[in-house]
Amino acid sequence: MSERRGHPAEIRADMAAAVRLEWWNVGWSISIIVAMGLAMGSSQAMKTAWVEDMLGLVPPIAFLIAARFERRPSNARFHYGFDRVNGLGFLIAAVALAAVGLFLLRDAVVALVTAEHVSIGSARLFGHDLWLGWFMLAAQAYATIPPLVIGHMELPLAKRLRDKLLHTDALMNKANWQTGVAGFLGVAGLGMGWWWADSVAAAIISLSIIADGIKALRVATSELVDGVPCALDSSKQSEEAAAVAKALRKRFPGARVLMRETGRYIRAEVVGVSPPRNFDSKTFEIPGLDDRWRLESIAFRL
């Protein structure tokens, strides 16, 4: 058992583009982490943004690993191949998002409750006192640009590939550039003497991370326990799955139609009828299913 899987021809170009984009994502993220780490000082908002930037490495790395495994053939141990590796990476990214978001929110709340006053010092440079907050602001400004560009490029690829992991990474990049803006305002608030601005900015960032993590967890859990195929951005049934179910119920009235999602693919099963002769799932007409490659198989059992 060593059937070569590979990606369908319809999405190979998009998969190659997504892999290249994620390598760029990793490289830019590392540069942001270094810049933020050197400039963050004692700012809570900067610390929160720095941790989120580190966390932002999880989805692209998970995607790159999953993309490599997806191309592997089935074998004696994994009869159905490795389609679900993408879903596993999606779950890991979702757990990381939610857990770290909760941790960072706790830190921000503690700083507010204890009225922790963060101060940003100065450094002597070429005979002049230079406020270190300027370095923080420059790092935050830099940290907003790559996520904004990469996230914008990821969204259309994620939709065409029906890739929830890539879509989560796009949302993570959106959160990252928003984090940069919130951190920028937090540091600026400290410079104006507002001691609470830093912690408030950190709390806002944390709540955004938690919201994305919880949403991703719901969808990832549904897939891994054989739930119906979900839309990219919600736990509701996808339009493609609804189209498959409608066509099969029309063709086989009275039968029970079951569906599950394995990675980016849909597997359907018709229960209560014998396998019809000369039935070809590849040519079976399904109105509303534009991306035919998504339908992996249609099985029958009494």
CSV table of C-alpha atoms in Angstrom, one decimal:
chain,number,residue,atom,x,y,z
A,1,MET,CA,0.0,0.0,0.0
A,2,SER,CA,1.9,3.0,-1.3
A,3,GLU,CA,-0.4,5.0,-3.5
A,4,ARG,CA,1.2,8.4,-4.2
A,5,ARG,CA,-1.1,11.1,-3.0
A,6,GLY,CA,0.1,14.5,-3.9
A,7,HIS,CA,-2.1,17.6,-4.2
A,8,PRO,CA,-4.8,17.9,-6.8
A,9,ALA,CA,-3.7,19.6,-10.0
A,10,GLU,CA,-6.2,22.4,-9.3
A,11,ILE,CA,-4.4,23.6,-6.2
A,12,ARG,CA,-0.8,22.8,-6.8
A,13,ALA,CA,0.2,26.3,-7.9
A,14,ASP,CA,-1.6,27.8,-4.9
A,15,MET,CA,0.0,25.3,-2.5
A,16,ALA,CA,3.5,26.2,-3.9
A,17,ALA,CA,2.7,29.9,-3.5
A,18,ALA,CA,1.4,29.4,0.1
A,19,VAL,CA,4.6,27.5,1.0
A,20,ARG,CA,6.8,30.3,-0.4
A,21,LEU,CA,4.7,32.9,1.5
A,22,GLU,CA,5.0,31.0,4.8
A,23,TRP,CA,8.8,30.8,4.5
A,24,TRP,CA,8.8,34.6,4.0
A,25,ASN,CA,6.5,34.8,7.0
A,26,VAL,CA,8.9,32.8,9.2
A,27,GLY,CA,11.8,35.0,8.2
A,28,TRP,CA,10.0,38.3,8.8
A,29,SER,CA,8.6,37.1,12.1
A,30,ILE,CA,12.1,36.2,13.4
A,31,SER,CA,13.3,39.7,12.4
A,32,ILE,CA,10.4,41.2,14.3
A,33,ILE,CA,11.0,39.1,17.4
A,34,VAL,CA,14.6,40.2,17.5
A,35,ALA,CA,13.7,43.9,17.1
A,36,MET,CA,11.0,43.7,19.7
A,37,GLY,CA,13.1,41.8,22.1
A,38,LEU,CA,15.9,44.3,21.9
A,39,ALA,CA,13.6,47.3,22.4
A,40,MET,CA,10.8,46.1,24.8
A,41,GLY,CA,12.4,47.1,28.1
A,42,SER,CA,9.9,46.9,31.0
A,43,SER,CA,6.8,47.7,29.0
A,44,GLN,CA,3.9,45.3,29.6
A,45,ALA,CA,2.4,46.0,26.2
A,46,MET,CA,5.7,45.5,24.5
A,47,LYS,CA,6.2,42.2,26.3
A,48,THR,CA,2.7,41.0,25.3
A,49,ALA,CA,3.3,42.0,21.7
A,50,TRP,CA,6.7,40.2,21.8
A,51,VAL,CA,5.2,37.0,23.1
A,52,GLU,CA,2.4,37.2,20.5
A,53,ASP,CA,5.1,37.6,17.8
A,54,MET,CA,6.8,34.5,19.0
A,55,LEU,CA,3.5,32.7,19.0
A,56,GLY,CA,2.9,33.9,15.5
A,57,LEU,CA,5.7,31.4,14.4
A,58,VAL,CA,3.5,28.4,15.3
A,59,PRO,CA,0.9,28.6,12.4
A,60,PRO,CA,3.4,29.0,9.5
A,61,ILE,CA,5.7,26.3,10.9
A,62,ALA,CA,2.8,24.0,11.4
A,63,PHE,CA,1.6,24.7,7.8
A,64,LEU,CA,5.0,24.0,6.3
A,65,ILE,CA,5.2,20.7,8.2
A,66,ALA,CA,1.7,19.7,7.3
A,67,ALA,CA,2.2,20.6,3.6
A,68,ARG,CA,5.2,18.3,3.5
A,69,PHE,CA,3.3,15.4,5.1
A,70,GLU,CA,0.3,15.8,2.9
A,71,ARG,CA,2.3,14.7,-0.1
A,72,ARG,CA,3.4,11.4,1.5
A,73,PRO,CA,1.7,8.2,0.2
A,74,SER,CA,-0.5,6.0,2.3
A,75,ASN,CA,1.3,3.1,4.0
A,76,ALA,CA,0.6,0.0,6.1
A,77,ARG,CA,0.2,2.1,9.2
A,78,PHE,CA,-1.7,5.1,7.8
A,79,HIS,CA,-4.2,3.7,5.2
A,80,TYR,CA,-5.8,7.0,4.5
A,81,GLY,CA,-2.6,9.0,4.1
A,82,PHE,CA,-1.8,12.2,5.9
A,83,ASP,CA,-4.6,14.5,5.0
A,84,ARG,CA,-5.4,15.2,8.6
A,85,VAL,CA,-1.9,16.5,9.5
A,86,ASN,CA,-3.2,19.9,8.4
A,87,GLY,CA,-6.0,19.6,10.9
A,88,LEU,CA,-3.6,18.6,13.7
A,89,GLY,CA,-1.5,21.6,13.0
A,90,PHE,CA,-4.6,23.7,13.1
A,91,LEU,CA,-5.5,22.3,16.6
A,92,ILE,CA,-1.9,23.0,17.9
A,93,ALA,CA,-2.1,26.6,16.6
A,94,ALA,CA,-5.6,27.1,18.2
A,95,VAL,CA,-4.5,25.7,21.6
A,96,ALA,CA,-1.4,27.9,21.6
A,97,LEU,CA,-3.4,31.0,20.7
A,98,ALA,CA,-6.0,30.5,23.5
A,99,ALA,CA,-3.5,29.4,26.2
A,100,VAL,CA,-1.0,32.2,25.7
A,101,GLY,CA,-3.8,34.8,25.4
A,102,LEU,CA,-5.1,33.8,28.8
A,103,PHE,CA,-1.6,34.0,30.3
A,104,LEU,CA,-0.9,37.4,28.9
A,105,LEU,CA,-4.3,38.7,30.0
A,106,ARG,CA,-3.5,37.6,33.6
A,107,ASP,CA,-0.3,39.6,33.5
A,108,ALA,CA,-2.0,42.7,32.3
A,109,VAL,CA,-4.8,42.5,34.9
A,110,VAL,CA,-2.4,42.0,37.7
A,111,ALA,CA,-0.4,45.0,36.6
A,112,LEU,CA,-3.6,47.1,36.5
A,113,VAL,CA,-4.9,45.9,39.9
A,114,THR,CA,-1.6,46.5,41.6
A,115,ALA,CA,-1.3,49.9,39.9
A,116,GLU,CA,2.2,48.9,38.6
A,117,HIS,CA,3.9,52.1,37.3
A,118,VAL,CA,6.2,51.3,34.4
A,119,SER,CA,8.8,53.9,33.6
A,120,ILE,CA,10.9,54.2,30.5
A,121,GLY,CA,14.4,55.5,31.1
A,122,SER,CA,16.8,57.4,28.9
A,123,ALA,CA,20.3,56.7,27.5
A,124,ARG,CA,23.2,59.0,26.9
A,125,LEU,CA,24.0,59.0,23.2
A,126,PHE,CA,26.5,61.4,21.6
A,127,GLY,CA,26.3,63.8,24.5
A,128,HIS,CA,22.4,63.9,24.5
A,129,ASP,CA,19.8,62.1,26.7
A,130,LEU,CA,17.7,60.0,24.4
A,131,TRP,CA,14.3,58.6,25.6
A,132,LEU,CA,14.3,54.8,25.1
A,133,GLY,CA,10.7,54.9,24.2
A,134,TRP,CA,11.6,56.1,20.8
A,135,PHE,CA,13.3,52.7,20.1
A,136,MET,CA,10.2,50.9,21.4
A,137,LEU,CA,8.0,53.0,19.1
A,138,ALA,CA,10.2,52.3,16.1
A,139,ALA,CA,10.2,48.6,16.8
A,140,GLN,CA,6.4,48.6,17.1
A,141,ALA,CA,6.0,50.5,13.9
A,142,TYR,CA,8.3,48.0,12.1
A,143,ALA,CA,6.3,45.1,13.6
A,144,THR,CA,3.1,46.2,12.0
A,145,ILE,CA,4.2,46.2,8.3
A,146,PRO,CA,5.1,42.5,7.5
A,147,PRO,CA,2.0,41.0,9.2
A,148,LEU,CA,-0.2,43.5,7.4
A,149,VAL,CA,1.2,42.6,4.0
A,150,ILE,CA,1.6,38.8,4.5
A,151,GLY,CA,-1.9,38.5,6.1
A,152,HIS,CA,-3.5,40.3,3.2
A,153,MET,CA,-1.7,37.9,0.8
A,154,GLU,CA,-2.7,34.7,2.8
A,155,LEU,CA,-6.4,35.2,2.9
A,156,PRO,CA,-7.2,34.6,-0.8
A,157,LEU,CA,-4.9,31.6,-0.8
A,158,ALA,CA,-6.6,30.1,2.3
A,159,LYS,CA,-10.0,30.5,0.6
A,160,ARG,CA,-8.9,28.8,-2.6
A,161,LEU,CA,-7.1,26.0,-0.8
A,162,ARG,CA,-9.9,25.7,1.9
A,163,ASP,CA,-7.0,25.7,4.4
A,164,LYS,CA,-8.1,26.5,7.9
A,165,LEU,CA,-4.5,26.5,9.2
A,166,LEU,CA,-3.5,29.1,6.6
A,167,HIS,CA,-6.6,31.1,7.4
A,168,THR,CA,-5.8,31.0,11.1
A,169,ASP,CA,-2.3,32.3,10.3
A,170,ALA,CA,-3.8,35.2,8.3
A,171,LEU,CA,-6.0,36.0,11.3
A,172,MET,CA,-2.9,35.8,13.5
A,173,ASN,CA,-1.1,38.3,11.2
A,174,LYS,CA,-4.1,40.6,11.4
A,175,ALA,CA,-3.9,40.4,15.2
A,176,ASN,CA,-0.2,41.0,15.1
A,177,TRP,CA,-0.4,44.3,13.2
A,178,GLN,CA,-3.3,45.4,15.4
A,179,THR,CA,-1.1,44.4,18.4
A,180,GLY,CA,1.6,46.7,17.0
A,181,VAL,CA,-0.8,49.6,16.9
A,182,ALA,CA,-2.1,49.0,20.4
A,183,GLY,CA,1.5,48.6,21.7
A,184,PHE,CA,2.5,51.8,20.0
A,185,LEU,CA,-0.3,53.7,21.7
A,186,GLY,CA,0.6,52.0,25.0
A,187,VAL,CA,4.2,53.2,24.9
A,188,ALA,CA,3.1,56.6,23.7
A,189,GLY,CA,0.7,56.8,26.7
A,190,LEU,CA,3.6,56.0,29.1
A,191,GLY,CA,5.5,58.9,27.5
A,192,MET,CA,2.6,61.2,28.3
A,193,GLY,CA,2.6,60.0,32.0
A,194,TRP,CA,-0.5,57.7,31.7
A,195,TRP,CA,0.8,54.7,33.8
A,196,TRP,CA,-2.3,52.6,33.0
A,197,ALA,CA,-2.0,53.0,29.2
A,198,ASP,CA,0.6,50.2,28.9
A,199,SER,CA,-1.4,47.6,30.8
A,200,VAL,CA,-4.7,48.5,29.1
A,201,ALA,CA,-3.1,48.1,25.7
A,202,ALA,CA,-1.7,44.7,26.8
A,203,ALA,CA,-5.2,43.6,28.0
A,204,ILE,CA,-6.8,44.6,24.7
A,205,ILE,CA,-4.2,42.6,22.8
A,206,SER,CA,-4.7,39.6,25.0
A,207,LEU,CA,-8.5,39.6,24.5
A,208,SER,CA,-8.0,39.6,20.8
A,209,ILE,CA,-5.7,36.6,21.0
A,210,ILE,CA,-8.2,34.7,23.2
A,211,ALA,CA,-11.1,35.4,20.9
A,212,ASP,CA,-9.2,34.1,17.8
A,213,GLY,CA,-8.0,31.0,19.8
A,214,ILE,CA,-11.5,30.0,21.0
A,215,LYS,CA,-13.0,30.4,17.5
A,216,ALA,CA,-10.2,28.3,16.1
A,217,LEU,CA,-10.5,25.6,18.8
A,218,ARG,CA,-14.2,25.1,18.1
A,219,VAL,CA,-13.5,24.5,14.4
A,220,ALA,CA,-10.4,22.3,14.9
A,221,THR,CA,-12.2,20.1,17.5
A,222,SER,CA,-15.2,19.6,15.2
A,223,GLU,CA,-12.9,18.4,12.4
A,224,LEU,CA,-10.9,16.0,14.5
A,225,VAL,CA,-14.0,14.3,16.0
A,226,ASP,CA,-15.4,13.7,12.5
A,227,GLY,CA,-17.8,16.7,12.5
A,228,VAL,CA,-19.4,17.9,9.3
A,229,PRO,CA,-17.2,20.0,7.1
A,230,CYS,CA,-17.1,23.6,8.5
A,231,ALA,CA,-16.6,27.0,6.9
A,232,LEU,CA,-13.2,28.6,7.1
A,233,ASP,CA,-14.2,31.2,9.7
A,234,SER,CA,-17.0,29.5,11.7
A,235,SER,CA,-18.1,26.1,13.1
A,236,LYS,CA,-21.2,26.0,10.8
A,237,GLN,CA,-21.5,23.6,7.9
A,238,SER,CA,-19.7,24.8,4.8
A,239,GLU,CA,-21.6,25.6,1.6
A,240,GLU,CA,-19.7,22.9,-0.3
A,241,ALA,CA,-20.8,20.3,2.3
A,242,ALA,CA,-24.4,21.4,2.0
A,243,ALA,CA,-24.3,21.1,-1.8
A,244,VAL,CA,-22.9,17.6,-1.6
A,245,ALA,CA,-25.5,16.5,0.9
A,246,LYS,CA,-28.4,18.0,-1.1
A,247,ALA,CA,-27.3,16.3,-4.4
A,248,LEU,CA,-26.9,12.9,-2.7
A,249,ARG,CA,-30.2,13.1,-1.0
A,250,LYS,CA,-31.9,14.0,-4.3
A,251,ARG,CA,-30.1,11.1,-6.1
A,252,PHE,CA,-30.8,8.6,-3.2
A,253,PRO,CA,-34.1,9.6,-1.5
A,254,GLY,CA,-34.6,8.0,1.9
A,255,ALA,CA,-30.9,7.3,2.4
A,256,ARG,CA,-28.9,8.8,5.2
A,257,VAL,CA,-26.0,11.0,4.1
A,258,LEU,CA,-23.0,11.3,6.4
A,259,MET,CA,-20.0,13.6,5.9
A,260,ARG,CA,-16.7,14.3,7.5
A,261,GLU,CA,-13.7,16.6,6.8
A,262,THR,CA,-10.2,15.3,6.5
A,263,GLY,CA,-7.9,18.3,6.1
A,264,ARG,CA,-9.1,20.2,3.1
A,265,TYR,CA,-11.1,17.3,1.7
A,266,ILE,CA,-14.7,16.1,2.1
A,267,ARG,CA,-15.6,12.4,2.4
A,268,ALA,CA,-19.2,11.5,2.0
A,269,GLU,CA,-21.0,8.2,2.8
A,270,VAL,CA,-24.5,7.1,1.7
A,271,VAL,CA,-26.1,4.8,4.3
A,272,GLY,CA,-29.1,2.5,3.4
A,273,VAL,CA,-28.5,1.7,-0.3
A,274,SER,CA,-26.4,-0.7,-2.2
A,275,PRO,CA,-23.5,0.7,-4.3
A,276,PRO,CA,-25.1,1.5,-7.6
A,277,ARG,CA,-23.6,0.2,-10.8
A,278,ASN,CA,-21.6,2.5,-13.0
A,279,PHE,CA,-21.7,5.3,-10.4
A,280,ASP,CA,-18.7,7.6,-10.7
A,281,SER,CA,-18.2,10.1,-7.9
A,282,LYS,CA,-15.9,12.1,-10.1
A,283,THR,CA,-18.6,12.8,-12.7
A,284,PHE,CA,-21.6,12.8,-10.4
A,285,GLU,CA,-23.3,16.2,-10.9
A,286,ILE,CA,-23.3,18.4,-7.7
A,287,PRO,CA,-24.8,21.9,-8.3
A,288,GLY,CA,-23.1,24.5,-6.1
A,289,LEU,CA,-19.8,22.6,-5.7
A,290,ASP,CA,-17.4,24.8,-7.6
A,291,ASP,CA,-14.2,23.2,-6.3
A,292,ARG,CA,-14.7,19.6,-7.3
A,293,TRP,CA,-11.3,18.5,-6.0
A,294,ARG,CA,-12.6,18.9,-2.4
A,295,LEU,CA,-14.8,15.9,-2.7
A,296,GLU,CA,-12.4,13.1,-1.9
A,297,SER,CA,-14.8,10.1,-2.1
A,298,ILE,CA,-18.4,8.9,-1.9
A,299,ALA,CA,-18.9,5.5,-0.2
A,300,PHE,CA,-22.0,3.3,0.2
A,301,ARG,CA,-23.2,0.9,2.8
A,302,LEU,CA,-26.4,-0.8,3.8
